PDB file of C-alpha atoms and ligand atoms in Angstrom:
ATOM      1  CA  MET A   1      -0.042   0.521  -0.117  1.00  0.00           C
ATOM      2  CA  ALA A   2       0.988   2.923  -1.466  1.00  0.00           C
ATOM      3  CA  ALA A   3       1.850   6.104   1.457  1.00  0.00           C
ATOM      4  CA  MET A   4      -0.979   9.079   0.636  1.00  0.00           C
ATOM      5  CA  LEU A   5       1.005  12.040  -1.012  1.00  0.00           C
ATOM      6  CA  THR A   6       0.141  15.151   0.583  1.00  0.00           C
ATOM      7  CA  PRO A   7       0.626  17.801  -1.969  1.00  0.00           C
ATOM      8  CA  LEU A   8       1.519  21.418  -1.062  1.00  0.00           C
ATOM      9  CA  THR A   9      -1.978  23.616  -1.669  1.00  0.00           C
ATOM     10  CA  PHE A  10      -2.841  26.752  -1.551  1.00  0.00           C
ATOM     11  CA  ALA A  11      -5.631  28.511   0.506  1.00  0.00           C
ATOM     12  CA  ALA A  12      -7.601  30.610  -2.005  1.00  0.00           C
ATOM     13  CA  PHE A  13      -7.253  27.962  -4.414  1.00  0.00           C
ATOM     14  CA  SER A  14      -8.517  25.108  -1.893  1.00  0.00           C
ATOM     15  CA  GLN A  15     -11.427  27.385  -0.972  1.00  0.00           C
ATOM     16  CA  CYS A  16     -12.816  27.213  -4.318  1.00  0.00           C
ATOM     17  CA  PRO A  17     -14.959  23.860  -4.509  1.00  0.00           C
ATOM     18  CA  ALA A  18     -14.450  23.523  -8.060  1.00  0.00           C
ATOM     19  CA  LEU A  19     -11.211  23.037  -8.377  1.00  0.00           C
ATOM     20  CA  SER A  20      -8.431  20.482  -7.155  1.00  0.00           C
ATOM     21  CA  HIS A  21      -4.602  21.092  -6.883  1.00  0.00           C
ATOM     22  CA  GLY A  22      -1.962  20.507  -5.537  1.00  0.00           C
ATOM     23  CA  ILE A  23       2.084  20.431  -5.919  1.00  0.00           C
ATOM     24  CA  PHE A  24       3.803  17.547  -5.584  1.00  0.00           C
ATOM     25  CA  ASN A  25       7.278  17.081  -4.512  1.00  0.00           C
ATOM     26  CA  ARG A  26       9.994  14.495  -4.952  1.00  0.00           C
ATOM     27  CA  HIS A  27       8.728  11.810  -1.898  1.00  0.00           C
ATOM     28  CA  GLY A  28       5.928   9.102  -2.141  1.00  0.00           C
ATOM     29  CA  GLY A  29       7.002   7.867  -5.722  1.00  0.00           C
ATOM     30  CA  VAL A  30       8.019   4.426  -7.291  1.00  0.00           C
ATOM     31  CA  SER A  31      11.551   5.458  -9.522  1.00  0.00           C
ATOM     32  CA  PRO A  32      14.837   4.760  -8.465  1.00  0.00           C
ATOM     33  CA  ALA A  33      17.799   7.356  -8.204  1.00  0.00           C
ATOM     34  CA  PRO A  34      18.489   9.331  -9.495  1.00  0.00           C
ATOM     35  CA  TYR A  35      15.009  10.271 -10.290  1.00  0.00           C
ATOM     36  CA  ASP A  36      13.470   8.995  -6.955  1.00  0.00           C
ATOM     37  CA  SER A  37      10.989   9.094  -6.227  1.00  0.00           C
ATOM     38  CA  LEU A  38       8.333  10.702  -7.798  1.00  0.00           C
ATOM     39  CA  ASN A  39       9.002  11.830 -11.005  1.00  0.00           C
ATOM     40  CA  VAL A  40       6.531  12.794 -13.556  1.00  0.00           C
ATOM     41  CA  SER A  41       8.766  13.466 -16.359  1.00  0.00           C
ATOM     42  CA  HIS A  42       9.429  10.989 -19.846  1.00  0.00           C
ATOM     43  CA  GLY A  43      11.898  13.130 -20.634  1.00  0.00           C
ATOM     44  CA  VAL A  44      14.683  12.417 -18.494  1.00  0.00           C
ATOM     45  CA  ASP A  45      15.782   8.647 -19.099  1.00  0.00           C
ATOM     46  CA  ASP A  46      13.389   6.907 -16.086  1.00  0.00           C
ATOM     47  CA  ASP A  47      11.327   3.637 -16.709  1.00  0.00           C
ATOM     48  CA  PRO A  48       8.269   4.462 -18.686  1.00  0.00           C
ATOM     49  CA  GLN A  49       6.485   2.019 -15.852  1.00  0.00           C
ATOM     50  CA  ARG A  50       7.499   3.787 -13.519  1.00  0.00           C
ATOM     51  CA  VAL A  51       6.734   7.180 -14.306  1.00  0.00           C
ATOM     52  CA  LYS A  52       3.375   6.209 -15.706  1.00  0.00           C
ATOM     53  CA  LYS A  53       2.769   4.878 -12.099  1.00  0.00           C
ATOM     54  CA  ASN A  54       4.067   7.732 -10.145  1.00  0.00           C
ATOM     55  CA  ARG A  55       1.646   9.778 -12.503  1.00  0.00           C
ATOM     56  CA  GLU A  56      -1.535   7.731 -11.380  1.00  0.00           C
ATOM     57  CA  ARG A  57      -0.532   7.948  -7.931  1.00  0.00           C
ATOM     58  CA  ILE A  58      -1.112  12.030  -8.825  1.00  0.00           C
ATOM     59  CA  LYS A  59      -4.199  11.350 -10.551  1.00  0.00           C
ATOM     60  CA  GLN A  60      -6.120   9.205  -7.823  1.00  0.00           C
ATOM     61  CA  SER A  61      -4.468  12.162  -4.309  1.00  0.00           C
ATOM     62  CA  LEU A  62      -6.002  14.407  -6.320  1.00  0.00           C
ATOM     63  CA  GLY A  63      -9.501  12.636  -8.394  1.00  0.00           C
ATOM     64  CA  VAL A  64      -8.237  13.538 -11.717  1.00  0.00           C
ATOM     65  CA  ASP A  65      -9.762  10.652 -14.600  1.00  0.00           C
ATOM     66  CA  VAL A  66      -6.629  12.342 -16.843  1.00  0.00           C
ATOM     67  CA  LEU A  67      -3.427  13.555 -16.960  1.00  0.00           C
ATOM     68  CA  VAL A  68      -2.618  16.404 -19.618  1.00  0.00           C
ATOM     69  CA  SER A  69       1.537  17.098 -19.512  1.00  0.00           C
ATOM     70  CA  GLY A  70       3.385  19.476 -22.755  1.00  0.00           C
ATOM     71  CA  ARG A  71       6.799  17.863 -23.952  1.00  0.00           C
ATOM     72  CA  GLN A  72       7.925  21.520 -22.924  1.00  0.00           C
ATOM     73  CA  VAL A  73      10.489  23.137 -24.881  1.00  0.00           C
ATOM     74  CA  HIS A  74      10.732  27.212 -22.800  1.00  0.00           C
ATOM     75  CA  GLY A  75       8.249  28.238 -25.140  1.00  0.00           C
ATOM     76  CA  SER A  76       5.247  30.671 -25.523  1.00  0.00           C
ATOM     77  CA  GLN A  77       2.963  28.430 -26.848  1.00  0.00           C
ATOM     78  CA  VAL A  78      -0.381  27.650 -25.306  1.00  0.00           C
ATOM     79  CA  GLN A  79      -2.891  24.984 -25.022  1.00  0.00           C
ATOM     80  CA  VAL A  80      -6.476  25.271 -24.905  1.00  0.00           C
ATOM     81  CA  ILE A  81      -8.294  21.404 -23.810  1.00  0.00           C
ATOM     82  CA  ALA A  82     -11.697  21.693 -24.996  1.00  0.00           C
ATOM     83  CA  GLU A  83     -12.706  18.230 -24.449  1.00  0.00           C
ATOM     84  CA  LYS A  84     -11.505  15.003 -22.265  1.00  0.00           C
ATOM     85  CA  PRO A  85      -8.529  13.224 -23.374  1.00  0.00           C
ATOM     86  CA  VAL A  86      -9.091   9.644 -23.043  1.00  0.00           C
ATOM     87  CA  ALA A  87      -6.357   9.060 -21.615  1.00  0.00           C
ATOM     88  CA  ASP A  88      -3.273  10.916 -20.902  1.00  0.00           C
ATOM     89  CA  VAL A  89      -1.062  13.277 -22.781  1.00  0.00           C
ATOM     90  CA  GLU A  90       1.147  14.710 -23.375  1.00  0.00           C
ATOM     91  CA  ILE A  91       1.268  17.222 -25.988  1.00  0.00           C
ATOM     92  CA  ALA A  92       5.492  18.261 -28.404  1.00  0.00           C
ATOM     93  CA  GLY A  93       6.167  21.973 -27.911  1.00  0.00           C
ATOM     94  CA  CYS A  94       3.586  23.210 -25.653  1.00  0.00           C
ATOM     95  CA  ASP A  95       4.234  24.281 -21.861  1.00  0.00           C
ATOM     96  CA  ALA A  96       0.819  26.258 -21.614  1.00  0.00           C
ATOM     97  CA  PHE A  97      -2.861  24.644 -21.082  1.00  0.00           C
ATOM     98  CA  ILE A  98      -6.147  26.138 -20.184  1.00  0.00           C
ATOM     99  CA  SER A  99      -8.950  23.819 -20.104  1.00  0.00           C
ATOM    100  CA  ASN A 100     -12.924  23.874 -17.897  1.00  0.00           C
ATOM    101  CA  VAL A 101     -13.427  20.335 -18.672  1.00  0.00           C
ATOM    102  CA  ALA A 102     -13.674  18.980 -15.149  1.00  0.00           C
ATOM    103  CA  GLY A 103     -11.762  15.613 -14.397  1.00  0.00           C
ATOM    104  CA  VAL A 104      -8.626  16.808 -16.920  1.00  0.00           C
ATOM    105  CA  GLY A 105      -5.270  17.577 -14.425  1.00  0.00           C
ATOM    106  CA  LEU A 106      -3.100  19.972 -16.734  1.00  0.00           C
ATOM    107  CA  LEU A 107       0.294  18.736 -14.970  1.00  0.00           C
ATOM    108  CA  ILE A 108       3.105  21.251 -15.488  1.00  0.00           C
ATOM    109  CA  GLN A 109       6.530  19.275 -14.663  1.00  0.00           C
ATOM    110  CA  GLN A 110       9.038  21.073 -13.032  1.00  0.00           C
ATOM    111  CA  ALA A 111      13.455  21.026 -11.761  1.00  0.00           C
ATOM    112  CA  ASP A 112      13.479  24.918 -10.589  1.00  0.00           C
ATOM    113  CA  CYS A 113      11.290  26.616 -13.587  1.00  0.00           C
ATOM    114  CA  GLN A 114       7.842  27.251 -11.542  1.00  0.00           C
ATOM    115  CA  ALA A 115       4.251  26.728 -12.825  1.00  0.00           C
ATOM    116  CA  VAL A 116       2.194  29.644 -12.677  1.00  0.00           C
ATOM    117  CA  MET A 117      -1.886  28.439 -11.827  1.00  0.00           C
ATOM    118  CA  LEU A 118      -4.689  30.554 -12.939  1.00  0.00           C
ATOM    119  CA  PHE A 119      -8.301  30.229 -11.604  1.00  0.00           C
ATOM    120  CA  ASP A 120     -11.322  31.987 -12.743  1.00  0.00           C
ATOM    121  CA  PRO A 121     -14.189  30.815 -10.580  1.00  0.00           C
ATOM    122  CA  HIS A 122     -16.663  32.972 -12.036  1.00  0.00           C
ATOM    123  CA  ARG A 123     -16.202  31.276 -16.053  1.00  0.00           C
ATOM    124  CA  ARG A 124     -14.803  27.497 -13.262  1.00  0.00           C
ATOM    125  CA  VAL A 125     -11.791  27.499 -16.394  1.00  0.00           C
ATOM    126  CA  ALA A 126      -7.980  26.941 -15.219  1.00  0.00           C
ATOM    127  CA  ALA A 127      -5.143  26.816 -16.592  1.00  0.00           C
ATOM    128  CA  ASN A 128      -1.708  25.915 -15.478  1.00  0.00           C
ATOM    129  CA  ILE A 129       2.269  27.607 -16.653  1.00  0.00           C
ATOM    130  CA  HIS A 130       5.445  26.326 -17.915  1.00  0.00           C
ATOM    131  CA  CYS A 131       7.469  29.399 -16.367  1.00  0.00           C
ATOM    132  CA  GLY A 132      11.591  29.119 -16.381  1.00  0.00           C
ATOM    133  CA  TRP A 133      12.687  32.296 -17.302  1.00  0.00           C
ATOM    134  CA  ARG A 134      12.397  32.107 -21.278  1.00  0.00           C
ATOM    135  CA  GLY A 135       8.633  32.539 -20.436  1.00  0.00           C
ATOM    136  CA  SER A 136       9.776  35.333 -17.886  1.00  0.00           C
ATOM    137  CA  VAL A 137      10.947  37.055 -20.870  1.00  0.00           C
ATOM    138  CA  SER A 138       8.465  35.516 -23.493  1.00  0.00           C
ATOM    139  CA  ASN A 139       6.219  37.001 -20.894  1.00  0.00           C
ATOM    140  CA  ILE A 140       3.768  33.643 -20.977  1.00  0.00           C
ATOM    141  CA  ILE A 141       2.124  34.426 -18.291  1.00  0.00           C
ATOM    142  CA  ALA A 142       0.488  36.934 -19.851  1.00  0.00           C
ATOM    143  CA  THR A 143      -0.012  35.619 -23.116  1.00  0.00           C
ATOM    144  CA  THR A 144      -2.240  32.988 -21.960  1.00  0.00           C
ATOM    145  CA  ILE A 145      -4.488  35.095 -19.335  1.00  0.00           C
ATOM    146  CA  ARG A 146      -4.736  36.721 -22.867  1.00  0.00           C
ATOM    147  CA  VAL A 147      -6.400  33.154 -23.987  1.00  0.00           C
ATOM    148  CA  MET A 148      -8.474  33.169 -21.140  1.00  0.00           C
ATOM    149  CA  ALA A 149     -10.462  36.046 -22.073  1.00  0.00           C
ATOM    150  CA  GLU A 150     -10.867  35.801 -25.172  1.00  0.00           C
ATOM    151  CA  GLU A 151     -12.072  32.246 -24.962  1.00  0.00           C
ATOM    152  CA  PHE A 152     -13.633  31.783 -22.260  1.00  0.00           C
ATOM    153  CA  ALA A 153     -14.731  35.867 -21.344  1.00  0.00           C
ATOM    154  CA  THR A 154     -12.252  35.207 -18.635  1.00  0.00           C
ATOM    155  CA  GLU A 155     -11.674  39.030 -16.519  1.00  0.00           C
ATOM    156  CA  PRO A 156      -8.070  38.375 -15.372  1.00  0.00           C
ATOM    157  CA  ALA A 157      -9.491  41.352 -12.137  1.00  0.00           C
ATOM    158  CA  HIS A 158     -11.623  37.818 -11.103  1.00  0.00           C
ATOM    159  CA  LEU A 159      -8.303  35.513 -11.113  1.00  0.00           C
ATOM    160  CA  LEU A 160      -7.064  33.655  -8.760  1.00  0.00           C
ATOM    161  CA  ALA A 161      -2.542  33.135  -9.043  1.00  0.00           C
ATOM    162  CA  ALA A 162      -0.679  30.900  -7.283  1.00  0.00           C
ATOM    163  CA  ILE A 163       3.704  30.150  -7.884  1.00  0.00           C
ATOM    164  CA  SER A 164       4.823  27.445  -7.547  1.00  0.00           C
ATOM    165  CA  PRO A 165       8.228  26.085  -5.488  1.00  0.00           C
ATOM    166  CA  SER A 166      11.284  27.175  -7.749  1.00  0.00           C
ATOM    167  CA  LEU A 167      14.643  28.558  -8.561  1.00  0.00           C
ATOM    168  CA  GLY A 168      14.392  31.471  -5.803  1.00  0.00           C
ATOM    169  CA  PRO A 169      16.198  34.586  -5.127  1.00  0.00           C
ATOM    170  CA  CYS A 170      18.828  32.684  -3.209  1.00  0.00           C
ATOM    171  CA  CYS A 171      20.015  30.766  -6.132  1.00  0.00           C
ATOM    172  CA  ALA A 172      18.861  32.508  -9.279  1.00  0.00           C
ATOM    173  CA  GLU A 173      22.010  33.647 -11.086  1.00  0.00           C
ATOM    174  CA  PHE A 174      22.639  35.279 -14.274  1.00  0.00           C
ATOM    175  CA  VAL A 175      26.067  35.780 -14.975  1.00  0.00           C
ATOM    176  CA  ASN A 176      25.281  36.275 -18.494  1.00  0.00           C
ATOM    177  CA  PHE A 177      21.851  38.340 -17.738  1.00  0.00           C
ATOM    178  CA  GLN A 178      23.161  41.419 -19.579  1.00  0.00           C
ATOM    179  CA  GLN A 179      22.812  39.397 -23.202  1.00  0.00           C
ATOM    180  CA  GLU A 180      19.999  36.943 -21.313  1.00  0.00           C
ATOM    181  CA  LEU A 181      17.857  39.109 -19.801  1.00  0.00           C
ATOM    182  CA  PRO A 182      15.551  41.822 -20.703  1.00  0.00           C
ATOM    183  CA  ASP A 183      17.169  45.521 -19.096  1.00  0.00           C
ATOM    184  CA  HIS A 184      12.864  45.552 -17.352  1.00  0.00           C
ATOM    185  CA  PHE A 185      14.276  42.984 -15.605  1.00  0.00           C
ATOM    186  CA  HIS A 186      17.152  44.384 -14.051  1.00  0.00           C
ATOM    187  CA  PRO A 187      15.651  46.102 -10.578  1.00  0.00           C
ATOM    188  CA  PHE A 188      14.419  42.251 -10.305  1.00  0.00           C
ATOM    189  CA  GLN A 189      19.005  41.555  -9.008  1.00  0.00           C
ATOM    190  CA  VAL A 190      18.693  40.961  -4.843  1.00  0.00           C
ATOM    191  CA  LYS A 191      22.241  41.155  -5.608  1.00  0.00           C
ATOM    192  CA  PRO A 192      24.493  41.818  -8.730  1.00  0.00           C
ATOM    193  CA  SER A 193      23.522  39.056 -11.246  1.00  0.00           C
ATOM    194  CA  TYR A 194      20.481  37.069  -8.836  1.00  0.00           C
ATOM    195  CA  PHE A 195      16.699  38.009  -9.767  1.00  0.00           C
ATOM    196  CA  ASP A 196      13.929  37.644  -8.623  1.00  0.00           C
ATOM    197  CA  PHE A 197      11.483  35.499 -10.755  1.00  0.00           C
ATOM    198  CA  ARG A 198       8.702  34.577  -8.925  1.00  0.00           C
ATOM    199  CA  ALA A 199       8.561  39.251  -8.354  1.00  0.00           C
ATOM    200  CA  ILE A 200       8.680  39.241 -11.738  1.00  0.00           C
ATOM    201  CA  SER A 201       5.850  36.456 -12.514  1.00  0.00           C
ATOM    202  CA  ARG A 202       3.682  38.579 -10.161  1.00  0.00           C
ATOM    203  CA  ARG A 203       4.480  41.271 -11.842  1.00  0.00           C
ATOM    204  CA  GLN A 204       4.242  40.080 -15.612  1.00  0.00           C
ATOM    205  CA  LEU A 205       0.388  38.786 -13.784  1.00  0.00           C
ATOM    206  CA  GLU A 206      -0.183  42.413 -12.501  1.00  0.00           C
ATOM    207  CA  GLU A 207       0.640  43.587 -15.375  1.00  0.00           C
ATOM    208  CA  THR A 208      -2.419  41.836 -17.010  1.00  0.00           C
ATOM    209  CA  GLY A 209      -4.861  43.143 -13.875  1.00  0.00           C
ATOM    210  CA  VAL A 210      -5.024  40.570 -11.327  1.00  0.00           C
ATOM    211  CA  LYS A 211      -5.211  41.684  -8.404  1.00  0.00           C
ATOM    212  CA  PRO A 212      -2.318  41.401  -5.925  1.00  0.00           C
ATOM    213  CA  ALA A 213      -4.022  40.181  -3.065  1.00  0.00           C
ATOM    214  CA  ASN A 214      -4.887  37.676  -5.391  1.00  0.00           C
ATOM    215  CA  ILE A 215      -1.844  35.845  -5.955  1.00  0.00           C
ATOM    216  CA  SER A 216      -0.183  33.233  -4.047  1.00  0.00           C
ATOM    217  CA  ALA A 217       3.760  32.451  -3.483  1.00  0.00           C
ATOM    218  CA  THR A 218       5.729  30.139  -1.680  1.00  0.00           C
ATOM    219  CA  THR A 219       8.322  30.852  -0.502  1.00  0.00           C
ATOM    220  CA  ILE A 220      10.395  27.669  -1.084  1.00  0.00           C
ATOM    221  CA  CYS A 221      13.827  27.332  -3.887  1.00  0.00           C
ATOM    222  CA  THR A 222      14.242  23.788  -4.602  1.00  0.00           C
ATOM    223  CA  VAL A 223      17.981  24.319  -5.090  1.00  0.00           C
ATOM    224  CA  CYS A 224      17.475  24.654  -1.433  1.00  0.00           C
ATOM    225  CA  ASP A 225      16.071  22.531  -0.540  1.00  0.00           C
ATOM    226  CA  PRO A 226      16.350  18.891  -1.285  1.00  0.00           C
ATOM    227  CA  ASN A 227      12.809  17.757  -1.444  1.00  0.00           C
ATOM    228  CA  TRP A 228      12.331  18.738  -5.140  1.00  0.00           C
ATOM    229  CA  PHE A 229      14.428  18.419  -7.573  1.00  0.00           C
ATOM    230  CA  SER A 230      16.454  20.505  -8.874  1.00  0.00           C
ATOM    231  CA  TYR A 231      18.657  20.640 -12.369  1.00  0.00           C
ATOM    232  CA  ARG A 232      20.909  23.245 -11.155  1.00  0.00           C
ATOM    233  CA  ARG A 233      21.869  21.492  -6.870  1.00  0.00           C
ATOM    234  CA  GLU A 234      21.661  17.847  -9.410  1.00  0.00           C
ATOM    235  CA  LYS A 235      21.256  17.929 -12.729  1.00  0.00           C
ATOM    236  CA  LYS A 236      20.733  14.518 -14.136  1.00  0.00           C
ATOM    237  CA  THR A 237      17.313  14.663 -12.097  1.00  0.00           C
ATOM    238  CA  GLY A 238      13.439  14.009 -12.293  1.00  0.00           C
ATOM    239  CA  ARG A 239      10.666  16.607 -12.648  1.00  0.00           C
ATOM    240  CA  PHE A 240       8.311  17.125  -9.577  1.00  0.00           C
ATOM    241  CA  CYS A 241       4.738  18.783 -10.979  1.00  0.00           C
ATOM    242  CA  SER A 242       1.757  21.373  -9.837  1.00  0.00           C
ATOM    243  CA  VAL A 243      -1.687  20.397 -11.709  1.00  0.00           C
ATOM    244  CA  ILE A 244      -4.701  22.354 -11.474  1.00  0.00           C
ATOM    245  CA  GLY A 245      -7.675  21.702 -12.899  1.00  0.00           C
ATOM    246  CA  VAL A 246     -12.123  21.494 -12.479  1.00  0.00           C
ATOM    247  CA  ARG A 247     -13.628  18.715 -10.155  1.00  0.00           C
ATOM    248  CA  LYS A 248     -15.521  16.680 -11.251  1.00  0.00           C
ATOM    249  CA  SER A 249     -18.200  16.674  -9.192  1.00  0.00           C
ATOM    250  CA  GLU A 250     -18.811  19.816  -6.288  1.00  0.00           C
ATOM    251  CA  LYS A 251     -20.464  18.640  -3.464  1.00  0.00           C
TER     252      LYS A 251
HETATM  253 ZN1   ZN B 301      17.442  29.241  -2.531  1.00  0.00          ZN
END
């Protein structure tokens, strides 16, 4: 009997009866080192059967029927999931997902990058965004919110947002920031060449019209905290995940 997974949750999301969500650390899965143990990625040379089993545990924990994920490319392509897939699906080239379909879990795979999760309680539509520094530079957050507005009439002022564990300002050193990051990111340095990407995401959310009071974030740094997979710390490692979706049945 597998131990119950205990995902990290956000109070603002937990108060929405129509919503399932959770962020799962590296514990409680079946993969061996260096993927120990709850690795969700098929792209890191872990045994596919083990990854499948890990993902099943996550589905069970959240009560979702299927998981939609992406072979993430640090791009800015946003996919709307309009129907429930018959089985779990991983979509190539996609870094953000939006869906109002009950029972569909939108899964972002991470090892230092942020997941930025969104929920519009008025339109009952959820989104999940893979946001590494390249996603921050392209502002995939604004792109995703624009698609929510176009496709679901979401008003940004209604959105609840949450930023997952990720590379913290303590560890986000960008020695080539003059080439890699635009000038308007430079004020987000906490000390020379170290950047606060959570603050950048907050700013990008607020610029689209999300209310500051509706933005939640953790202070967990994935590099500092060994409970999370970290590419910067371990290089060859697994991926943890953040999942959000509309719940199957409201009780
Ligand atoms: Zn750190």
